[in-house]
mmCIF file of C-alpha atoms in Angstrom:
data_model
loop_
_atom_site.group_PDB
_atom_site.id
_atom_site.type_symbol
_atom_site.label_atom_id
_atom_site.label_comp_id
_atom_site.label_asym_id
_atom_site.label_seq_id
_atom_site.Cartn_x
_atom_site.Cartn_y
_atom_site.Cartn_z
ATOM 1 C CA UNK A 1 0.000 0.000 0.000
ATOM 2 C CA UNK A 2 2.798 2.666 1.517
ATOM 3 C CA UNK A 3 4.671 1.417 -2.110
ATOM 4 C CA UNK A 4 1.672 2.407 -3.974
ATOM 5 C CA UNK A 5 1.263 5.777 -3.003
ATOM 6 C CA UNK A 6 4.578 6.219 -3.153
ATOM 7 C CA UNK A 7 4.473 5.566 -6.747
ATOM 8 C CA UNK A 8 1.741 7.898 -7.499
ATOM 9 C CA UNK A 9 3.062 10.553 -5.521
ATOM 10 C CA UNK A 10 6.266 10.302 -7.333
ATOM 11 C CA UNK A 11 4.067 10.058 -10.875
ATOM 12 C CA UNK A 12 2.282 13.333 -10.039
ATOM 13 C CA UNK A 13 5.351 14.955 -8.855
ATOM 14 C CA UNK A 14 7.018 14.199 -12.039
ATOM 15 C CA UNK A 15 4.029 15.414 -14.244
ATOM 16 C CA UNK A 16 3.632 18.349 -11.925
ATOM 17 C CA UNK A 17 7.633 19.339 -12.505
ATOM 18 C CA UNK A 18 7.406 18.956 -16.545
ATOM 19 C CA UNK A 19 4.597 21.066 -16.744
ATOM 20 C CA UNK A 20 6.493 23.879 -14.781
ATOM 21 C CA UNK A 21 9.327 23.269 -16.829
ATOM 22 C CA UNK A 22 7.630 23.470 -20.125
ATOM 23 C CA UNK A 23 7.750 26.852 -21.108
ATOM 24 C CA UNK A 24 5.888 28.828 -22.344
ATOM 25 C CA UNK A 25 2.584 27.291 -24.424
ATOM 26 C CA UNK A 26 1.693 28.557 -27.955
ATOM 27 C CA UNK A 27 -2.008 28.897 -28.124
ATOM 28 C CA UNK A 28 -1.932 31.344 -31.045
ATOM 29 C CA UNK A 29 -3.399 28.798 -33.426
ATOM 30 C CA UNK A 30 -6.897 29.780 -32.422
ATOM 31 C CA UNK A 31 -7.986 33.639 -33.074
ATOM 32 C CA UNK A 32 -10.029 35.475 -30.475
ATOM 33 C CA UNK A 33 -13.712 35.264 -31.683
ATOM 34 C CA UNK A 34 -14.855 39.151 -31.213
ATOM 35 C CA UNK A 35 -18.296 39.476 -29.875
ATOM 36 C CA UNK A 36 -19.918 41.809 -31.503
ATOM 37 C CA UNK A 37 -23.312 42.558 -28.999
ATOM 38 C CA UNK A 38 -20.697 43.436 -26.353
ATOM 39 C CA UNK A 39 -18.358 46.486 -26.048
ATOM 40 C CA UNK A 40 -14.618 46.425 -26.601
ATOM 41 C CA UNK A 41 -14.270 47.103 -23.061
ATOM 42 C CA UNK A 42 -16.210 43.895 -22.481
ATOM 43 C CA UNK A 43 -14.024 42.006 -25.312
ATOM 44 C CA UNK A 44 -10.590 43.207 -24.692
ATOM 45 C CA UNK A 45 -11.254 41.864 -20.737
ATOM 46 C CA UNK A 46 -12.365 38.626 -22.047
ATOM 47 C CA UNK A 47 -9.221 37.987 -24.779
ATOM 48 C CA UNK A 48 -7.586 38.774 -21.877
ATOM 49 C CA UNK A 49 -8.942 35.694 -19.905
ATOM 50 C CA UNK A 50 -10.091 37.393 -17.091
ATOM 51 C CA UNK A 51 -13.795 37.402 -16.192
ATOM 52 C CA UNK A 52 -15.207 40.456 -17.833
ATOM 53 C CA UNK A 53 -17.127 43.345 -16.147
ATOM 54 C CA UNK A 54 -20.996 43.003 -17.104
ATOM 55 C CA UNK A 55 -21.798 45.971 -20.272
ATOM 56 C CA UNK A 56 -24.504 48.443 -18.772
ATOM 57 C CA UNK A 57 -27.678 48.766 -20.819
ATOM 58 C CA UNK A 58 -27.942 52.036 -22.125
ATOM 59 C CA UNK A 59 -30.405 54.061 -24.828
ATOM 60 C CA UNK A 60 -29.573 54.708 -28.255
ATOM 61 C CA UNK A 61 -28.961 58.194 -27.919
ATOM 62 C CA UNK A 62 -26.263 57.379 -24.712
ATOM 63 C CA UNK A 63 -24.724 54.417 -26.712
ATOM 64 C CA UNK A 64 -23.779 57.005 -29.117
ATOM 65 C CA UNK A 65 -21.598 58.992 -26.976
ATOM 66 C CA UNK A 66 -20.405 56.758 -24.343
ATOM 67 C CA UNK A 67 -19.289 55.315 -27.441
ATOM 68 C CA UNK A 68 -16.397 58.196 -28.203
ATOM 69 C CA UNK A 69 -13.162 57.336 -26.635
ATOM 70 C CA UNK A 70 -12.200 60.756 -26.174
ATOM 71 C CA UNK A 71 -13.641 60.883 -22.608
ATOM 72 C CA UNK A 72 -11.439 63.340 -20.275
ATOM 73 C CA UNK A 73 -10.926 62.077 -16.803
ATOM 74 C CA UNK A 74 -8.857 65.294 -16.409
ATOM 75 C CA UNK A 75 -9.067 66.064 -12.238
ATOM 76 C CA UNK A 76 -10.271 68.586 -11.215
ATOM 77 C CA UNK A 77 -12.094 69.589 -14.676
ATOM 78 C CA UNK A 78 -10.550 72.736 -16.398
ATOM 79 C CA UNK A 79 -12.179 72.498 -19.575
ATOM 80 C CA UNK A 80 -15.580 72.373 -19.863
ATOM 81 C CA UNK A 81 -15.691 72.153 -23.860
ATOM 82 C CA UNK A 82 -13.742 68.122 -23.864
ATOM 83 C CA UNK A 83 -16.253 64.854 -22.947
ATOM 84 C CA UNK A 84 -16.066 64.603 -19.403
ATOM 85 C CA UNK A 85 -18.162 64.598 -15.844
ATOM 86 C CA UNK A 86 -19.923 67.853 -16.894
ATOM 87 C CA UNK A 87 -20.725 67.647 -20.374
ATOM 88 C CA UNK A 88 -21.497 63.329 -19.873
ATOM 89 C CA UNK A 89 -22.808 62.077 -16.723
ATOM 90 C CA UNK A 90 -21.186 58.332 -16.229
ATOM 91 C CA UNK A 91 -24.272 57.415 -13.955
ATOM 92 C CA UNK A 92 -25.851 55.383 -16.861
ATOM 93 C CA UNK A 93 -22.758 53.103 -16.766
ATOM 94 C CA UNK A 94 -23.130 52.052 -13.009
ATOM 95 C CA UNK A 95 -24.692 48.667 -12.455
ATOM 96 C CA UNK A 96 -23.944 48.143 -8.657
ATOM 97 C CA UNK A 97 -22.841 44.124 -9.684
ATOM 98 C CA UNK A 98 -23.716 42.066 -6.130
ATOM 99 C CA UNK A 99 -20.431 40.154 -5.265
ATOM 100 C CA UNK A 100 -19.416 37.245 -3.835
ATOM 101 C CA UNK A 101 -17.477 36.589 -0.675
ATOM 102 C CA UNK A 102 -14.169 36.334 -1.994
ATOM 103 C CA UNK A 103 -12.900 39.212 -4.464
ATOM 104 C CA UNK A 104 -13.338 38.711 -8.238
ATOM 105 C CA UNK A 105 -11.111 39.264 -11.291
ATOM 106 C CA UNK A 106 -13.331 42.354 -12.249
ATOM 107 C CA UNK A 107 -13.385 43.638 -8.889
ATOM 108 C CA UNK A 108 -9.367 45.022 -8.619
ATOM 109 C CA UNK A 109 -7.208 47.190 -11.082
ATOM 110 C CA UNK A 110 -4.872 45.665 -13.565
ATOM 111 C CA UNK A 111 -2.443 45.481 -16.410
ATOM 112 C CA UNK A 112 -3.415 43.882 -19.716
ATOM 113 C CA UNK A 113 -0.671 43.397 -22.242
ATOM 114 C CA UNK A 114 -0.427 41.367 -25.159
ATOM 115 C CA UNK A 115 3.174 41.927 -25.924
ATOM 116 C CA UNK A 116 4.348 41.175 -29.730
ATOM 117 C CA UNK A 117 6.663 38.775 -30.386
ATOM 118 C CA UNK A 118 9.076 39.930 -33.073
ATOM 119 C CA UNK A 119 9.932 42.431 -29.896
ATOM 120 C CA UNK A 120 10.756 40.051 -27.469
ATOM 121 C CA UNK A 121 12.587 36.397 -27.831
ATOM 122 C CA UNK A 122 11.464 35.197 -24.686
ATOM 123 C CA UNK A 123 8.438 35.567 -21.855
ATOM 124 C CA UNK A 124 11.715 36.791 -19.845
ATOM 125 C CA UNK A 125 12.457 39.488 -21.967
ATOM 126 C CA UNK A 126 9.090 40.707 -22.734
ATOM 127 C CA UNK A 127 8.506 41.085 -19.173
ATOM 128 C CA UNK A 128 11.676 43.376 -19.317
ATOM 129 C CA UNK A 129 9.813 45.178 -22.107
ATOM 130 C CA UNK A 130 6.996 45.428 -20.672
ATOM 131 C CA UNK A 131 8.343 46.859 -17.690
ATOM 132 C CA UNK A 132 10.520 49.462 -19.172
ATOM 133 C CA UNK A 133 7.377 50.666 -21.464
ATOM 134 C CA UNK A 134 5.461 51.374 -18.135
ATOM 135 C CA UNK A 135 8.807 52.737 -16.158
ATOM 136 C CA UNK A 136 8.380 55.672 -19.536
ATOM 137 C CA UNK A 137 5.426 55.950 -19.596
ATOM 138 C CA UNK A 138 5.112 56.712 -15.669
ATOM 139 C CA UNK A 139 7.967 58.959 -15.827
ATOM 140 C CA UNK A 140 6.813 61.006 -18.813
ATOM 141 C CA UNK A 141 3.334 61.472 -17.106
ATOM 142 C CA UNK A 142 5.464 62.730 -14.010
ATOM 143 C CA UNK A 143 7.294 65.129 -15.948
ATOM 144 C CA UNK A 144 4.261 66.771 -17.854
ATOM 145 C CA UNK A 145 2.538 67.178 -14.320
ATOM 146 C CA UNK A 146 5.771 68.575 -13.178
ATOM 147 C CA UNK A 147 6.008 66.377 -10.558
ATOM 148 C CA UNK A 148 9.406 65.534 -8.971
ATOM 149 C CA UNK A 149 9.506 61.296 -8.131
ATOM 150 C CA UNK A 150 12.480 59.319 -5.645
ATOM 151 C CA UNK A 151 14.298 56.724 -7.485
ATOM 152 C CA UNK A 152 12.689 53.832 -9.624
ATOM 153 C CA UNK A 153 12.201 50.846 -8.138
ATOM 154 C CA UNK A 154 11.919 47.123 -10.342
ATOM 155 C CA UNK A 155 13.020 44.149 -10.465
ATOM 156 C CA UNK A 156 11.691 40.091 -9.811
ATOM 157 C CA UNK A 157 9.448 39.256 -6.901
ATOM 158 C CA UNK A 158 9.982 36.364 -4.481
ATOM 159 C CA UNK A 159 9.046 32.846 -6.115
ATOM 160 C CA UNK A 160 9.618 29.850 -3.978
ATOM 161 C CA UNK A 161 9.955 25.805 -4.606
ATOM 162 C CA UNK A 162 6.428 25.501 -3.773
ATOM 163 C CA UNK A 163 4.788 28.181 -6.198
ATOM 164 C CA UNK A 164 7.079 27.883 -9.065
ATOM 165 C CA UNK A 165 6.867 23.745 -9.396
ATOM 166 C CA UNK A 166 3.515 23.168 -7.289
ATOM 167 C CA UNK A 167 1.456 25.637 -8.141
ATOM 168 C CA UNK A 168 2.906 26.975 -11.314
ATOM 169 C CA UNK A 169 3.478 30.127 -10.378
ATOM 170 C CA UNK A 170 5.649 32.471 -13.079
ATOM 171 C CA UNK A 171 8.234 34.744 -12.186
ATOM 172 C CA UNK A 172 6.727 38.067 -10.833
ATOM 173 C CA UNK A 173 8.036 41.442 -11.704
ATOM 174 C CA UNK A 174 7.247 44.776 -10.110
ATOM 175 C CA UNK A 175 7.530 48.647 -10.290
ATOM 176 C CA UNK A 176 7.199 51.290 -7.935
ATOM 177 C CA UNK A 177 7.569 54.569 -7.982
ATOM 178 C CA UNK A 178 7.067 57.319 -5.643
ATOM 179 C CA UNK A 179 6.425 60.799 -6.043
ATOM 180 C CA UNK A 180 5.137 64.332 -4.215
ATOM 181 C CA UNK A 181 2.149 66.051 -4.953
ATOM 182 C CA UNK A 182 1.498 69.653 -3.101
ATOM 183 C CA UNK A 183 -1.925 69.031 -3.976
ATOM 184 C CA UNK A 184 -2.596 66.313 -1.865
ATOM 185 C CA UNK A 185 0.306 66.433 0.621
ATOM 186 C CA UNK A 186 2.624 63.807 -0.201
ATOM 187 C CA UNK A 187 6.548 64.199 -0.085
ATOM 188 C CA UNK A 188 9.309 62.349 -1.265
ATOM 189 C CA UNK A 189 9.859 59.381 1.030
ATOM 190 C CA UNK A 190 13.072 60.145 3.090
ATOM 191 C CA UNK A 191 13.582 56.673 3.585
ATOM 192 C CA UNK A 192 13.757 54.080 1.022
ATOM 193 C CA UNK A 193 12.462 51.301 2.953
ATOM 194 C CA UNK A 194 9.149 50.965 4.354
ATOM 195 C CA UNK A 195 8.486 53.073 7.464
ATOM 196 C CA UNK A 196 5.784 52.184 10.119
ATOM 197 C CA UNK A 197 5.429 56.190 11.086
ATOM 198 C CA UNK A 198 4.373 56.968 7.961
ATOM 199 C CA UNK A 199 1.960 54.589 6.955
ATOM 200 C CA UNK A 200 -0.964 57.045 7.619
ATOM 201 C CA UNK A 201 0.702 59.727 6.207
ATOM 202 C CA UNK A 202 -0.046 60.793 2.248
ATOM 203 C CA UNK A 203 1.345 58.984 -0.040
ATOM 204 C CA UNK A 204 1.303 59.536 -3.743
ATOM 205 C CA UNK A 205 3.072 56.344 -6.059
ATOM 206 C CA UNK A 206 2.457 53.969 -8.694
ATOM 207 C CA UNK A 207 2.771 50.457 -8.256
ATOM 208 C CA UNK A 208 2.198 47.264 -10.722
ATOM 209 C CA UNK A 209 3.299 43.871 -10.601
ATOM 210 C CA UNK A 210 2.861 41.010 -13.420
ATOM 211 C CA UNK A 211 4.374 37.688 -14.224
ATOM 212 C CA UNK A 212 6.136 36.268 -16.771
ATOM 213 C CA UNK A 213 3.294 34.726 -19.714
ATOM 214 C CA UNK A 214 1.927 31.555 -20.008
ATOM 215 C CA UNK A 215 1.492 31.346 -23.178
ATOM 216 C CA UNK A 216 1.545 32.996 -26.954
ATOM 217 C CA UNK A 217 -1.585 33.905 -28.275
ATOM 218 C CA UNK A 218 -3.179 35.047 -32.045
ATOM 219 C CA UNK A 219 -2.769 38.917 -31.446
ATOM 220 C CA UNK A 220 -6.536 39.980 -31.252
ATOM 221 C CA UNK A 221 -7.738 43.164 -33.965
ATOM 222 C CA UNK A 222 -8.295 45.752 -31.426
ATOM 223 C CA UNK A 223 -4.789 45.579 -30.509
ATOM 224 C CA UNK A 224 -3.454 45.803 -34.777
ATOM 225 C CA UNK A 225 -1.484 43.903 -36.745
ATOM 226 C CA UNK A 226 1.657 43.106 -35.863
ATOM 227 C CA UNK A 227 4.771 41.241 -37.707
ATOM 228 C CA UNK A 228 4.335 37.710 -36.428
ATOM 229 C CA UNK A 229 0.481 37.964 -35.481
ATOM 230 C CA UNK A 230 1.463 36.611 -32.576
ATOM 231 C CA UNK A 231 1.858 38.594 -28.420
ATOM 232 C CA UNK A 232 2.897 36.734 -25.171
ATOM 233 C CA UNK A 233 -0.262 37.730 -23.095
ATOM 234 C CA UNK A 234 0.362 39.444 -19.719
ATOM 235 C CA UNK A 235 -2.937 38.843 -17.826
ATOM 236 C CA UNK A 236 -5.416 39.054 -14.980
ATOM 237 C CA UNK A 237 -6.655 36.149 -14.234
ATOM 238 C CA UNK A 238 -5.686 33.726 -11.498
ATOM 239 C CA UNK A 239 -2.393 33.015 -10.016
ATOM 240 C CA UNK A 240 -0.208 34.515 -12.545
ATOM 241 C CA UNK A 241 -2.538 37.567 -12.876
ATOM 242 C CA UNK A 242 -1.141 41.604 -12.631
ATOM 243 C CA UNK A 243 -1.865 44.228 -9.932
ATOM 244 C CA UNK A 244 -2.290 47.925 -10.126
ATOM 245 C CA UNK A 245 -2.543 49.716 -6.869
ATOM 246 C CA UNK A 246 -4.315 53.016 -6.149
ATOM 247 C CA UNK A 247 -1.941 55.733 -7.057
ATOM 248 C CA UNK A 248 -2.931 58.377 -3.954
ATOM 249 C CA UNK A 249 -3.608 57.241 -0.778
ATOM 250 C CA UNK A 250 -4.309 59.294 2.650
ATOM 251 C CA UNK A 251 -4.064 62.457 0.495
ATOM 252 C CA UNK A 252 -4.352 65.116 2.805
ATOM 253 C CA UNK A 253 -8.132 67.286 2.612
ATOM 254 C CA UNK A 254 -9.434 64.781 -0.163
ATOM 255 C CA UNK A 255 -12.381 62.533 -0.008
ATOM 256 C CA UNK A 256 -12.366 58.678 -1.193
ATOM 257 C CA UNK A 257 -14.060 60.296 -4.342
ATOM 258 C CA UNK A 258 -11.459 62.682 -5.409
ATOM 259 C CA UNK A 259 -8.697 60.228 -4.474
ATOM 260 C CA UNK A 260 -10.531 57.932 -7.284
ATOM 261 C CA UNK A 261 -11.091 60.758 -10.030
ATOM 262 C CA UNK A 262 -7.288 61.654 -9.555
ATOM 263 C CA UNK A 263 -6.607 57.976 -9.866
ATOM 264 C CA UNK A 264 -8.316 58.216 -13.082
ATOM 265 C CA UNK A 265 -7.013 60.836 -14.156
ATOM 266 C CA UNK A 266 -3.203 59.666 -13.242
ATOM 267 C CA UNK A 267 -3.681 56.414 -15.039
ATOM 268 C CA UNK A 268 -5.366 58.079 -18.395
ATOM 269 C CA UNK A 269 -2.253 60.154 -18.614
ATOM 270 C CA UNK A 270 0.187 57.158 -17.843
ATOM 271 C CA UNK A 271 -1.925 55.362 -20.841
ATOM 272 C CA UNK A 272 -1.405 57.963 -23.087
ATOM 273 C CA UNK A 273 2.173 57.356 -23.492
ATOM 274 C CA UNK A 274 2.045 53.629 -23.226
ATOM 275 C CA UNK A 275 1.972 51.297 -26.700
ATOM 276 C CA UNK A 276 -1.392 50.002 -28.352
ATOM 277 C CA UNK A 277 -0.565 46.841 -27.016
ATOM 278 C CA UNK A 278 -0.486 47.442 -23.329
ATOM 279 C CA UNK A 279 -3.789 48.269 -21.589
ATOM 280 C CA UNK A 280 -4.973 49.873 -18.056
ATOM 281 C CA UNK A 281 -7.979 48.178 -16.621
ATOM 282 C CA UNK A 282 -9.665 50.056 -13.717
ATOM 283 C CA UNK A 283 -12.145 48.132 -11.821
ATOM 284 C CA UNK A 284 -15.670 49.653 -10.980
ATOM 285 C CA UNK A 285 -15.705 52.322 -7.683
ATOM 286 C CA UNK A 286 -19.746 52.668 -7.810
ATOM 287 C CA UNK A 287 -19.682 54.197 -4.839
ATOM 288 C CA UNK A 288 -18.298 57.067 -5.996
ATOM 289 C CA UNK A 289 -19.788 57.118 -9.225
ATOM 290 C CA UNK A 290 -16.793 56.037 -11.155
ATOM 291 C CA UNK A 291 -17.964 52.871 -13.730
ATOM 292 C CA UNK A 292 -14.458 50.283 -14.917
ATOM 293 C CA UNK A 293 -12.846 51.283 -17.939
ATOM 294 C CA UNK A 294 -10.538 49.920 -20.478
ATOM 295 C CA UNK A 295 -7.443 52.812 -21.192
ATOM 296 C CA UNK A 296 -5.421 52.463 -24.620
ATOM 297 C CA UNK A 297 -3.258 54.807 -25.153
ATOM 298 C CA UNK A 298 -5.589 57.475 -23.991
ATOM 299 C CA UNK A 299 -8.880 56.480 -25.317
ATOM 300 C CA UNK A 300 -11.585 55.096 -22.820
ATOM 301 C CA UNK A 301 -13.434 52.335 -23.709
ATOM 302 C CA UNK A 302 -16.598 52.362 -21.611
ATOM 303 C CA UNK A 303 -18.726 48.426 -20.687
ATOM 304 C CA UNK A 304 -21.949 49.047 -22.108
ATOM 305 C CA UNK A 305 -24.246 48.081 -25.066
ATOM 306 C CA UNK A 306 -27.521 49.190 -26.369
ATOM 307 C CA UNK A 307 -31.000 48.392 -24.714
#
């Protein structure tokens, strides 16, 4: 008996430590299947793999403009003559989804990339890539706001035995950096390292970790044709899914609601500079009236479809 289960231990050990070890998968034989009574909000989650926010139901008349990607999350609103808050209510869009007890794919902010593969010859390096695109991207945003940032932090996150063979964990990456805003109180960090005195204080700072891809996929259309047709997809879903944490925290005089339009705001900009292929998803803050959005390069793409 002991020699028996010994044996299939060993069996699904084995099996367990090839599939780990096999690299990365190439599912790009099978293009993404657009669906056209959803949004590309809705579509671009799903490719993705992650379960998709629900589209709103919304009239003709609104399906026409929350259909424009040229929404302006701008914080606080200076122009009044751009597609924003004043000129387009977002209150159609919010749907107050009932949740479950533990927290689901839709429910937290992410990076979606589908990363193409005549730019990278490994998942490895198009995790470097990938990083470095957002690293510019954060950095440029920084220096149009004219906001001074401490230094850039990046590099691999802790993997163990146990998550990389067991549970097939990839290798996680991460980026952080840190800036001041007068606006909302924040100041450089004085020390690099975590401090406990400070942790109710203001802080203002992006932060994002991924993992190395799974697998290739067909690029899908809303991203555009590139060389191969083919992306390593950086995703949300599951264990190997990506993390984007609120940008201002504890700012000093702001409500949760402002915190969330700057957030908005912050991350627009950031998208602006980032390639087609990499996408900001920003989970639903009903609450305070904010609905999820897709961000490419700028343009907002809204989860809704016609009644």
């Amino acid at each position: 008996m002991n020699s028996l289960l010994s044996r299939s231990l060993s069996i699904v050990f084995t099996t367990l430590l090839l599939t780990a070890c096999s690299g990365v998968r190439d599912n790009s034989a099978k293009p993404y299947t657009y669906h056209a009574e959803h949004s590309i909000a809705w579509n671009i989650s799903n490719a993705s793999g992650m379960d998709p926010f629900s589209d709103a139901q919304v009239s003709h008349s609104q399906s026409e403009m929350f259909s424009r990607t040229d929404y302006d999350f701008t914080f606080p609103i200076v122009e009044n003559d751009k597609l924003n808050e004043a000129s387009l209510p977002l209150t159609p869009l919010l749907q107050y989804r009932p949740t479950s007890m533990g927290v689901e794919e839709w429910q937290t902010d992410a990076i979606l990339a589908w990363i193409p593969t005549e730019l990278a010859p490994t998942p490895e390096a198009a995790s470097l890539l990938l990083s470095d695109k957002i690293e510019s991207a954060v950095l440029a945003t920084l220096k149009e706001s004219k906001r001074k940032h401490g230094d850039v932090r990046k590099g691999e996150g802790y993997n163990d035995w146990l998550g990389k063979y067991v549970f097939q964990i990839n290798k996680p990456r991460y980026l952080v950096v840190k800036f001041a805003d007068k606006d909302t109180g924040c100041e450089l960090p004085k020390n690099k390292y975590y401090d406990p005195a400070s942790q109710n204080s203001p802080t203002c700072g992006f932060y994002t970790s991924f993992h190395d891809a799974e697998k290739i996929v067909r690029t899908p259309d809303f991203i555009g044709v590139n060389a191969t047709g083919k992306s390593y997809l950086v995703r949300h879903d599951g264990l190997n899914g990506s993390h984007l944490s609120p940008v201002f925290i504890n700012s000093a005089g702001q409500s949760d609601a402002k915190n969330q339009r700057m957030n908005y705001a912050f991350m627009q900009q950031v998208s602006r500079h980032l390639p087609a292929w990499v996408m900001i998803y920003l989970s639903p803050k009903e609450d305070k009236g904010l609905p999820a959005v897709v961000l490419q390069q700028g343009k907002v793409h809204f989860f809704f479809r016609e009644k």
